[in-house]
CSV table of C-alpha atoms in Angstrom, one decimal:
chain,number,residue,atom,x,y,z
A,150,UNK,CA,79.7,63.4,-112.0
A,151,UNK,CA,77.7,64.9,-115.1
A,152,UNK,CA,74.0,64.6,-115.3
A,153,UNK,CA,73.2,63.6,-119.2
A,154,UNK,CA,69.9,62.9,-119.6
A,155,UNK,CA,66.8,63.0,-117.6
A,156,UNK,CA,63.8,60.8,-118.8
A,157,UNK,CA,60.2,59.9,-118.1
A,158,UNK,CA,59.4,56.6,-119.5
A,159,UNK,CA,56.1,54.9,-119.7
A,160,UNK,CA,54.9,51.4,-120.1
A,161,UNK,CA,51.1,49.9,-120.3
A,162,UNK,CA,48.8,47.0,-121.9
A,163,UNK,CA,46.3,49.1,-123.6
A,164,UNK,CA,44.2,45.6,-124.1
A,165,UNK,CA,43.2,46.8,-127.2
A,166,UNK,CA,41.5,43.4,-128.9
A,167,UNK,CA,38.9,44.2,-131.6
A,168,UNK,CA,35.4,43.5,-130.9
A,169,UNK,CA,36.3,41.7,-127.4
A,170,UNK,CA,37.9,44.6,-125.3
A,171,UNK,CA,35.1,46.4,-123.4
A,172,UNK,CA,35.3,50.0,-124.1
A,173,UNK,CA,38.1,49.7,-126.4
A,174,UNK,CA,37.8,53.1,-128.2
A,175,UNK,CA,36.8,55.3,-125.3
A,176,UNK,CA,39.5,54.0,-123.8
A,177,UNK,CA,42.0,54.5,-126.6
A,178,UNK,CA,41.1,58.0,-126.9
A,179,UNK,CA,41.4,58.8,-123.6
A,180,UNK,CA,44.3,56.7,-123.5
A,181,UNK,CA,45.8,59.8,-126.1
A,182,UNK,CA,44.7,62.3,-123.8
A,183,UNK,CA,47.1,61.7,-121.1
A,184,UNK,CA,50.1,61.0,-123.6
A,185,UNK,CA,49.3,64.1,-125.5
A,186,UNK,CA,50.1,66.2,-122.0
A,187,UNK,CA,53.2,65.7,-123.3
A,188,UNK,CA,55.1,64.6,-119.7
A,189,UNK,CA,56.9,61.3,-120.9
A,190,UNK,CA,59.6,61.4,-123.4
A,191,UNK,CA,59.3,57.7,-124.3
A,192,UNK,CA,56.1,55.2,-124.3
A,193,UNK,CA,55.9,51.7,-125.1
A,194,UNK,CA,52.6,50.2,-125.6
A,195,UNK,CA,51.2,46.5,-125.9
A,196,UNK,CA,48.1,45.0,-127.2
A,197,UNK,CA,47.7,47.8,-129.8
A,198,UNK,CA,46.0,44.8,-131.9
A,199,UNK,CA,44.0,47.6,-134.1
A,200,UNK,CA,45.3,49.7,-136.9
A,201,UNK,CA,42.7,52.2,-136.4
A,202,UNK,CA,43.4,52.5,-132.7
A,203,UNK,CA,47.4,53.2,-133.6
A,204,UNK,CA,46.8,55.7,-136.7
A,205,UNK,CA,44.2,57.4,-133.9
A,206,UNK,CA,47.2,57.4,-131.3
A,207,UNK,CA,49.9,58.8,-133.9
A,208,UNK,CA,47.7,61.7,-135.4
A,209,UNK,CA,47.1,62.5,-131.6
A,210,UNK,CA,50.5,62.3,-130.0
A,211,UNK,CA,52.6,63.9,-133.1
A,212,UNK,CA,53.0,67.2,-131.6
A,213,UNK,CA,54.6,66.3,-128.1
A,214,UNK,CA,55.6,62.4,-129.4
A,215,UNK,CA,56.7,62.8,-133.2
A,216,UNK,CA,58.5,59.4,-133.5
A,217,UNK,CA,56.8,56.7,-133.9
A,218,UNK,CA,56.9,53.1,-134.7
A,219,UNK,CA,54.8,50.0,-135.2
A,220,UNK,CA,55.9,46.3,-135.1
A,221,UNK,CA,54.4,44.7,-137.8
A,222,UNK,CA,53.7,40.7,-136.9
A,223,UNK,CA,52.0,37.6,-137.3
A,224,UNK,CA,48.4,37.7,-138.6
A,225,UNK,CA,47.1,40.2,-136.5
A,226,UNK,CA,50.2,42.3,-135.4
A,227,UNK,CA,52.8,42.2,-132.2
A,228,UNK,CA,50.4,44.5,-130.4
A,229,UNK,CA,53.8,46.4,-130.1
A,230,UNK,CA,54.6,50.0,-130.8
A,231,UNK,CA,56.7,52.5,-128.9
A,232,UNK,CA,56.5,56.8,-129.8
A,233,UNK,CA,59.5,58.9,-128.2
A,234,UNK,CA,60.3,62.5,-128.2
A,235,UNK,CA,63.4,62.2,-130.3
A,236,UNK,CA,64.2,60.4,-133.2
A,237,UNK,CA,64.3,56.7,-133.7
A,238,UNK,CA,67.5,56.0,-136.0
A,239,UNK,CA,67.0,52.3,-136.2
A,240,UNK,CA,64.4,50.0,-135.6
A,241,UNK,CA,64.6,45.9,-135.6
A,242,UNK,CA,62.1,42.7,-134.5
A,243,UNK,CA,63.0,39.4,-133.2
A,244,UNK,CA,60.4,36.6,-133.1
A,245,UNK,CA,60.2,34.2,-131.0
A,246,UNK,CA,60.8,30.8,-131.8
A,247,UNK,CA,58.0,29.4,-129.5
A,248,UNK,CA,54.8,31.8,-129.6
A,249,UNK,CA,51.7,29.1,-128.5
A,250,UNK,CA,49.7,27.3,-130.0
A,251,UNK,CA,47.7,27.6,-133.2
A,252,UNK,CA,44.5,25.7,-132.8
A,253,UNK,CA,44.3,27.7,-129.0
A,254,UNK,CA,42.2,30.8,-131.1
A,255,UNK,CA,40.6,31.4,-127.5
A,256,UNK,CA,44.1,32.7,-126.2
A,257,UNK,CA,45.5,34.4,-129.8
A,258,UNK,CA,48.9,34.4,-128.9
A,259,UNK,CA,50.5,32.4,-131.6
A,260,UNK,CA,48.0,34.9,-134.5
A,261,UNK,CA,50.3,38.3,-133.1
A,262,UNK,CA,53.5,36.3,-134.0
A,263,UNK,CA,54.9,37.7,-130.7
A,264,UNK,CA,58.8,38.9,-130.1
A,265,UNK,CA,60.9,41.8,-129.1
A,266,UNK,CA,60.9,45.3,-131.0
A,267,UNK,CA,64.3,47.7,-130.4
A,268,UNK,CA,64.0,51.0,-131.5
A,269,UNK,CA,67.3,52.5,-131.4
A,270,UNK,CA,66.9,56.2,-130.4
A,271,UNK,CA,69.2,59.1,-130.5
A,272,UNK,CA,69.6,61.8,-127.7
A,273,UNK,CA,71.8,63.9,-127.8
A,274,UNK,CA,74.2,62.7,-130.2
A,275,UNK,CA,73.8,59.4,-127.6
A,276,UNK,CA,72.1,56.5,-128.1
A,277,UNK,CA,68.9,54.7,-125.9
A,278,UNK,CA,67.8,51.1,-127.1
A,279,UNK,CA,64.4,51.3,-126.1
A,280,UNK,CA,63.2,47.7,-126.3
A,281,UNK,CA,59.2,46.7,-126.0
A,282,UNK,CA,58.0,42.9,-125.7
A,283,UNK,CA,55.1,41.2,-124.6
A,284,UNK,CA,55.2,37.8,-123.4
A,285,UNK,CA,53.0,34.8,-123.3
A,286,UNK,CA,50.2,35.5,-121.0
A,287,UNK,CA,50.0,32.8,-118.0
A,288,UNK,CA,46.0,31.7,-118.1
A,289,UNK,CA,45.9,29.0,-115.8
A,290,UNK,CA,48.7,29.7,-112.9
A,291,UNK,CA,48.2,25.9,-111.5
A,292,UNK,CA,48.4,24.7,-114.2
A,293,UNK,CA,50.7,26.8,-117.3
A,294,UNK,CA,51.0,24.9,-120.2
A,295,UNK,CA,52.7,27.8,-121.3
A,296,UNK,CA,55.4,28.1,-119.0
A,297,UNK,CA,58.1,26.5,-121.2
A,298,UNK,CA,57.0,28.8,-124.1
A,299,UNK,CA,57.5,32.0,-121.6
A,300,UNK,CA,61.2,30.7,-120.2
A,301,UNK,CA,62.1,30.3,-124.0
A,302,UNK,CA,60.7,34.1,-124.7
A,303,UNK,CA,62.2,35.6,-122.0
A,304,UNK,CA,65.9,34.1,-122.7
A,305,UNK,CA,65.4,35.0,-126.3
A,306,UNK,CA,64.4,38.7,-125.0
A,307,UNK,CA,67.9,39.0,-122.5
A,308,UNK,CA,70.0,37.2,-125.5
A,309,UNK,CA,68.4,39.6,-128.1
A,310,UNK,CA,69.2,42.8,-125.3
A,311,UNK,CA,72.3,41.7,-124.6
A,312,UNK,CA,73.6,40.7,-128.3
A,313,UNK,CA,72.3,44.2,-129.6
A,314,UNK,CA,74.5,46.4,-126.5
A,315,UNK,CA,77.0,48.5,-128.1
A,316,UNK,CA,79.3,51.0,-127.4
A,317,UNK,CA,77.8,53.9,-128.6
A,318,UNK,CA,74.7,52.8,-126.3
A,319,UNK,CA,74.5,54.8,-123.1
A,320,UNK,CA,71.8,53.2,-121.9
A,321,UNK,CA,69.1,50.1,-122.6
A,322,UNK,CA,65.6,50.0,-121.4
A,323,UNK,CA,62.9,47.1,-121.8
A,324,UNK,CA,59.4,48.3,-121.2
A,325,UNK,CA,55.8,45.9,-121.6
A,326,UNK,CA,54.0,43.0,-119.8
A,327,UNK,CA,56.1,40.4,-119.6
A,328,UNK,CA,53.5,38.3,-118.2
A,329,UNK,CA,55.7,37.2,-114.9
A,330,UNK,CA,55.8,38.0,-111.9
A,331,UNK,CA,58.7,39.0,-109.6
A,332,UNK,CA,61.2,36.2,-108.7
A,333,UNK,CA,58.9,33.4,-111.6
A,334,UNK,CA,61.6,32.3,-113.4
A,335,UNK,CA,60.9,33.7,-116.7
A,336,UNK,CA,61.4,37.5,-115.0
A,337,UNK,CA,64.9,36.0,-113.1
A,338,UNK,CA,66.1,34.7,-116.4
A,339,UNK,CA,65.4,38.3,-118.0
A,340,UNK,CA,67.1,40.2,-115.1
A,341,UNK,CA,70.3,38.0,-115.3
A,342,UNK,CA,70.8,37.5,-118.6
A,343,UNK,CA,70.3,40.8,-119.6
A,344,UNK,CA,72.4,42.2,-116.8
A,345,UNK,CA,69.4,44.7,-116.6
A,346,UNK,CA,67.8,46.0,-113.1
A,347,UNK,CA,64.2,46.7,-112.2
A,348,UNK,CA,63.6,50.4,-111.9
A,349,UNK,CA,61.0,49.1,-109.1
A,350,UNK,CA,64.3,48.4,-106.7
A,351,UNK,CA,66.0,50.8,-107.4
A,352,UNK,CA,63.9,53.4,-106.1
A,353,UNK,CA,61.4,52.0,-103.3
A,354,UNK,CA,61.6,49.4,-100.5
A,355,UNK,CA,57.1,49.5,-100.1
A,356,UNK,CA,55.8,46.4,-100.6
A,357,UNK,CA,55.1,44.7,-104.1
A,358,UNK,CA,52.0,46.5,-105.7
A,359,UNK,CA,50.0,44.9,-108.6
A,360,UNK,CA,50.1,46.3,-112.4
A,361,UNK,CA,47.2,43.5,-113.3
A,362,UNK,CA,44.5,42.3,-111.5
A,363,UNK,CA,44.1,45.5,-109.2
A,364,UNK,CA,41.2,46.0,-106.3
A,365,UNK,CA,41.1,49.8,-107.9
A,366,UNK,CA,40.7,48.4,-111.3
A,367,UNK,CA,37.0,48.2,-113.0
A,368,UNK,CA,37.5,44.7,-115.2
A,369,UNK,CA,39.3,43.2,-112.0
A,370,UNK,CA,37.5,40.2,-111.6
A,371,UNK,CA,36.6,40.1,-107.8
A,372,UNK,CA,37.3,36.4,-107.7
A,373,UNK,CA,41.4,36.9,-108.3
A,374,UNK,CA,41.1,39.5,-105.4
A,375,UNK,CA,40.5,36.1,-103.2
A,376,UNK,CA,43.6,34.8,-104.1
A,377,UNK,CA,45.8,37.8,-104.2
A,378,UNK,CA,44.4,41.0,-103.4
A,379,UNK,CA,47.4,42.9,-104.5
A,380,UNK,CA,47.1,42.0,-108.0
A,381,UNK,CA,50.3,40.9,-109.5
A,382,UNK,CA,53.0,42.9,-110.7
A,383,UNK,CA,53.7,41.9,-114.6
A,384,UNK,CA,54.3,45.1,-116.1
A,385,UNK,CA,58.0,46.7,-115.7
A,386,UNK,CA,60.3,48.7,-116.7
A,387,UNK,CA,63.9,47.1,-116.9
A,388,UNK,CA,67.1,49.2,-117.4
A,389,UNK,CA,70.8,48.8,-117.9
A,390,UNK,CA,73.8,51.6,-118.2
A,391,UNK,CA,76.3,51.7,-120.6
A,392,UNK,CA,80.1,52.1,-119.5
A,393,UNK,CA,81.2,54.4,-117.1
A,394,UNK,CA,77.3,56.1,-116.9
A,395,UNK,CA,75.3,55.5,-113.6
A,396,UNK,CA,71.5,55.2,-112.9
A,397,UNK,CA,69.1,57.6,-110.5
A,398,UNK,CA,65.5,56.5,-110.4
A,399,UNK,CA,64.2,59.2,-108.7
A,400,UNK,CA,60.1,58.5,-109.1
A,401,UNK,CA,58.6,55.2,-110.0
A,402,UNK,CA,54.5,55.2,-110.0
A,403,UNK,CA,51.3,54.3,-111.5
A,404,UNK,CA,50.5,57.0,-113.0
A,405,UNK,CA,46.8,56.5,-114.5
A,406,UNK,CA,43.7,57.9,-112.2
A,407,UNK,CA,41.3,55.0,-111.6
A,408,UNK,CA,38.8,56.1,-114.1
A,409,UNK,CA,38.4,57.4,-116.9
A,410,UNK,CA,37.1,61.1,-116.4
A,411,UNK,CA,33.4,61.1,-117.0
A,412,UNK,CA,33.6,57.4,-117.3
A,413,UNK,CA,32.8,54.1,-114.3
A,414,UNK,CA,35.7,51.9,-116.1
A,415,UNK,CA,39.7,52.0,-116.1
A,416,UNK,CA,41.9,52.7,-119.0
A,417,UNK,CA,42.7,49.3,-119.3
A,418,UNK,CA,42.6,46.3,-117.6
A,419,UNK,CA,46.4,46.7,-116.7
A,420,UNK,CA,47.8,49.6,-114.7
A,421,UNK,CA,50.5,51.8,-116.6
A,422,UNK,CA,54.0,51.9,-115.0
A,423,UNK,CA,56.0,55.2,-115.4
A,424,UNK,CA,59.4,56.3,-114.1
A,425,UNK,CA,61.5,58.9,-114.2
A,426,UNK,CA,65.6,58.5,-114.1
A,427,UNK,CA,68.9,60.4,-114.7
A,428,UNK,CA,71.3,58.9,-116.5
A,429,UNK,CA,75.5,60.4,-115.4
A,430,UNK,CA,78.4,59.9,-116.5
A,431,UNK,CA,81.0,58.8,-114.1
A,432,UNK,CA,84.6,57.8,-113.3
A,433,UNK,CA,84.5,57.4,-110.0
A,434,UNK,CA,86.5,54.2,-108.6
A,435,UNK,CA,83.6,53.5,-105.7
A,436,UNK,CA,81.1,53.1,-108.7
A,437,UNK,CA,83.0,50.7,-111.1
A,438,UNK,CA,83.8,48.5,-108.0
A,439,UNK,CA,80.3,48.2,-106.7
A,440,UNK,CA,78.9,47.6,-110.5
A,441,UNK,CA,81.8,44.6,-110.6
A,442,UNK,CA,80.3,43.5,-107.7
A,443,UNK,CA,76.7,43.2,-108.7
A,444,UNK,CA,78.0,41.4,-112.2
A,445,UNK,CA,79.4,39.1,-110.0
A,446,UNK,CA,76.4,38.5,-108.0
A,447,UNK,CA,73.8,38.7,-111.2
A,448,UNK,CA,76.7,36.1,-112.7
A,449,UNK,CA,75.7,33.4,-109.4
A,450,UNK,CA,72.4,34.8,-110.2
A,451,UNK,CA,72.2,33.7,-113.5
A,452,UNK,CA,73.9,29.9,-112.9
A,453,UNK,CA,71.1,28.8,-111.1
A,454,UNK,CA,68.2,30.3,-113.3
A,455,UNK,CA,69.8,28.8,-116.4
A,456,UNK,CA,70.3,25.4,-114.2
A,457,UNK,CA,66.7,25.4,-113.5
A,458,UNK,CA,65.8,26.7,-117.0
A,459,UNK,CA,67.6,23.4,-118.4
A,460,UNK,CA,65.8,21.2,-116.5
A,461,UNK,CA,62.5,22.8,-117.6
A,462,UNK,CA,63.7,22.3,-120.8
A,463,UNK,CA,64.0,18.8,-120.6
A,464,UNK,CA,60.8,18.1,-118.7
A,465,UNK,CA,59.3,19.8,-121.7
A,466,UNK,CA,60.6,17.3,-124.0
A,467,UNK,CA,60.1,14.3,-122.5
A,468,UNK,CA,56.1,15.7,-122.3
A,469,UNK,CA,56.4,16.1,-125.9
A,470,UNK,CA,57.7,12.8,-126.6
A,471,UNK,CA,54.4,11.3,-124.6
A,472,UNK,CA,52.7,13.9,-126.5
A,473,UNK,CA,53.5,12.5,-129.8
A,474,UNK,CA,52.4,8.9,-128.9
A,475,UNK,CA,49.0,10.2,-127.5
A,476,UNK,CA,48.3,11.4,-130.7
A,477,UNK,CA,49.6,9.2,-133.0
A,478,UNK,CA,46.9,6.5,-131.0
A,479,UNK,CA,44.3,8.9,-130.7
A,480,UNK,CA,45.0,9.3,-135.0
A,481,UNK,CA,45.0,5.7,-135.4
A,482,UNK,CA,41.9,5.1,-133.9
A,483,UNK,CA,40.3,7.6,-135.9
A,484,UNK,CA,41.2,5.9,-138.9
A,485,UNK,CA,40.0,2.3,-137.7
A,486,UNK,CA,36.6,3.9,-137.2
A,487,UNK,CA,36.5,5.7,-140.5
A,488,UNK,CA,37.6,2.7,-142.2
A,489,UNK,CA,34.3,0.8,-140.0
A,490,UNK,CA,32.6,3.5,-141.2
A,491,UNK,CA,33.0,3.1,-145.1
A,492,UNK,CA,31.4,-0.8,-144.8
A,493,UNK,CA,28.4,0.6,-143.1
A,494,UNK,CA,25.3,2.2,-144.5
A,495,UNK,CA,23.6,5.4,-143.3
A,496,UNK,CA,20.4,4.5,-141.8
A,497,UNK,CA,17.8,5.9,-143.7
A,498,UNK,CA,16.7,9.7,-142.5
A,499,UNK,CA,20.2,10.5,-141.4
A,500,UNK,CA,22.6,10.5,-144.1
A,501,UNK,CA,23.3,14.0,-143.6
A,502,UNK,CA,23.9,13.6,-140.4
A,503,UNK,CA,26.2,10.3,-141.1
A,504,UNK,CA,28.2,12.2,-143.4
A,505,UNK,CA,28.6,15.5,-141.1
A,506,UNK,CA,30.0,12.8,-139.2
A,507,UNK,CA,32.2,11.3,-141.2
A,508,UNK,CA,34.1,15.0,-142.3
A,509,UNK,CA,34.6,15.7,-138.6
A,510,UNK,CA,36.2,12.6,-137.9
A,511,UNK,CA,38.4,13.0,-141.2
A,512,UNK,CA,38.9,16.6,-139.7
A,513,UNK,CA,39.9,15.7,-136.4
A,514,UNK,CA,42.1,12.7,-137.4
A,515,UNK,CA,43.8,15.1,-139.5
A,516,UNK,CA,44.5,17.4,-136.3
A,517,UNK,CA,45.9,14.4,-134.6
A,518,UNK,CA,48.4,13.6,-137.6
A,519,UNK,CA,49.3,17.6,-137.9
A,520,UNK,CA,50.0,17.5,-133.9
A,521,UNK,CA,51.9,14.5,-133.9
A,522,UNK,CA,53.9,15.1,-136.2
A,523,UNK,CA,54.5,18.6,-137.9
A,524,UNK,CA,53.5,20.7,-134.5
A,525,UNK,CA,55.5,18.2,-132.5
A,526,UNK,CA,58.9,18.5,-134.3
A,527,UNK,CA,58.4,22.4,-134.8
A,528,UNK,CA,57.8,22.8,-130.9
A,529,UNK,CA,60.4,20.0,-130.1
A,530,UNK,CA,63.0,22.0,-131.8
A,531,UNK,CA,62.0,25.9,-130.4
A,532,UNK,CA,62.6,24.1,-126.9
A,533,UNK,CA,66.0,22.3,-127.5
A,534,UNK,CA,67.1,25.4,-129.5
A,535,UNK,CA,66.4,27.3,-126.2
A,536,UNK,CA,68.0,24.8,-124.1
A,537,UNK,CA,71.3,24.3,-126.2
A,538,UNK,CA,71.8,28.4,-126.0
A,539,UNK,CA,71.6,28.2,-122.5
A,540,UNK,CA,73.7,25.3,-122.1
A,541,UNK,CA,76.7,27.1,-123.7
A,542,UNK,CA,75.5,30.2,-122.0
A,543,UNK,CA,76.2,28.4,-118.6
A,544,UNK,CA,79.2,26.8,-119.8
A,545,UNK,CA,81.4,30.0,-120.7
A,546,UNK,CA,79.9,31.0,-117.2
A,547,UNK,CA,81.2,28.5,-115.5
A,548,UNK,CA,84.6,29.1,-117.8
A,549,UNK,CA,85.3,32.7,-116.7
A,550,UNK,CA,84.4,31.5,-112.8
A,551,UNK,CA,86.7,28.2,-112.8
């Protein structure tokens, strides 16, 4: 066995939002601080939603992290960017089909036209894909009207990995918040579609840690302690060997302190992963068996997520079908009470108000129409788009196990 390459790899959600991230540019810069020590050879970063707060990062980092690159997005950006020691040959984006909803502004999602970034970087004379996503964020775990949207993402994400593998590629890595946590079936359909591993279990058997919502962390709100004082584990860092090359992860930590020095707050409201792993070449017989054997496994693995993925899928659609009624009433009852509206007379003294009226219902039966119809066929196709790729997907599986 040859040792190739030995990496230190580094993931975190800088939550870097403009004018609603609490100590945003302290944080940023000292955010720099720690990458400019120069100890990780690639870093990919999320909510970067600030041009400032990138151009700060690049100037800093360009003696120990010269490469550099920015996903360009949406209205406000992807958030995404990733900076590596060596240089990045190629770079490509993939949007998501289904990225939320536009009238939510609260949650923002759809404005960063979210996807996956590769950067295709060469080491070597060998080739890393270093991919970087960040996936819908779960705000209401009871109750996730965005759970369909995040199944879709994911199985984009593994399709987009596993469609861009090549043979000159000695090894793939995804690194972000994926907004899932272990064993939710938008991280299962990632693992096994992607054929990818978690660098967690590959080097520790301790008990699940959190990467979000941490007891240790200063914007923790103490009222998601109650539910899980752990915090919940939605930052990773996925990889996957090319042919004949074998995987050590020999450290796998969270690297940050819990403050920033001279500061009472956290770096961000997410912990940063980092790992460290060899990558060897290897022909040994005991090593290609045992790698057929997890495909085979991941394969079983993969049946039942894209089973239950399906059925998701179809739940979804028959909600937006009932969807697409409610609002086509809702719009038509607008309209019969503008049209009531037009044969009455303002009472004296409040015309303004009468009128003020009169736009917000014309507004809001407008919103109706655009949902019903428009919104509804866009989202109605991004989910049975979704579901038809996995359908073949599970067919051809099914093919090569009959």
């Amino acid at each position: 066995m040859m040792t190739v390459l030995q990496l230190n790899i580094l993931t975190l959600n800088i939550w870097g939002i403009p004018y609603i991230s609490k100590d945003r540019e302290v944080r940023v810069k000292a955010i720099g601080d720690v990458l400019a020590t120069g100890e990780y050879d690639l870093v990919s970063l999320q909510e970067v939603w600030s041009d400032a707060d990138y151009q700060h990062l690049k100037s800093r980092l360009a003696k120990v992290l010269p490469h550099t690159h920015y996903f360009y997005s949406g209205v406000i950006g992807s958030g995404l960017c990733v900076f590596s020691k060596f240089p990045i040959e190629k770079v490509f984006y993939h949007s998501w089909r289904l990225n939320g909803y536009v009238h939510r502004i609260q949650h923002g999602d759809w404005f960063g036209g979210k996807g996956v970034g590769l950067a295709k970087i060469r080491i070597n004379d060998q080739y890393v894909n270093f991919y970087t996503a960040h996936l819908h964020a779960e705000y209401d775990r009871a109750c996730d009207d965005y759970m369909t949207h995040r199944v879709i993402q994911a199985f984009d994400t593994a399709q987009f990995i596993e469609s861009t593998r090549s043979h000159d590629c000695v090894l793939q890595i995804l690194a972000g918040d994926l907004n899932t946590e272990p064993n939710d079936l938008a991280q299962r359909i990632i693992l096994t579609t992607s054929r990818m591993y978690d660098t967690f279990h590959l080097t520790t058997n301790d008990p699940e840690f959190g990467t979000n919502e941490c007891e240790k962390n200063s914007y923790t709100d103490k009222a998601a302690l109650v539910t899980c004082p752990k915090g919940k584990r939605i930052d990773y860092i996925f990889v996957r060997p090319g042919q004949h090359q074998k995987i050590e992860v020999n450290d796998y930590k969270l690297p940050l302190p819990k403050r920033v020095p001279g500061h009472d707050f956290s770096y961000s409201d997410h912990e940063a992963v980092a790992v460290t792993l060899k990558l060897a070449s290897t022909t040994s017989i005991s090593d290609e068996k045992r790698l057929l054997e997890n495909e085979q496994q991941i394969m079983e693995e993969n049946k039942v997520a894209l089973s239950e993925c399906i059925r998701h899928c179809d739940e979804s659609l028959r909600e937006l079908q009932n969807n697409r009624k409610n609002y086509s009433m809702a719009a038509i009852a607008m309209i019969v009470i503008l049209l009531n509206m037009i044969e009455l007379q303002a009472p004296y003294g409040v015309k303004t108000v009468f009128l003020v009226v009169k736009i917000l219902l014309t507004a809001l039966t407008m919103f109706f129409i655009f949902m019903g119809t428009i919104w509804n066929v866009i989202e109605k196709h991004g989910i049975l788009s979704g579901k038809l790729s996995m359908e073949l997907l599970l067919k051809s599986i099914e093919k090569v196990n009959s």
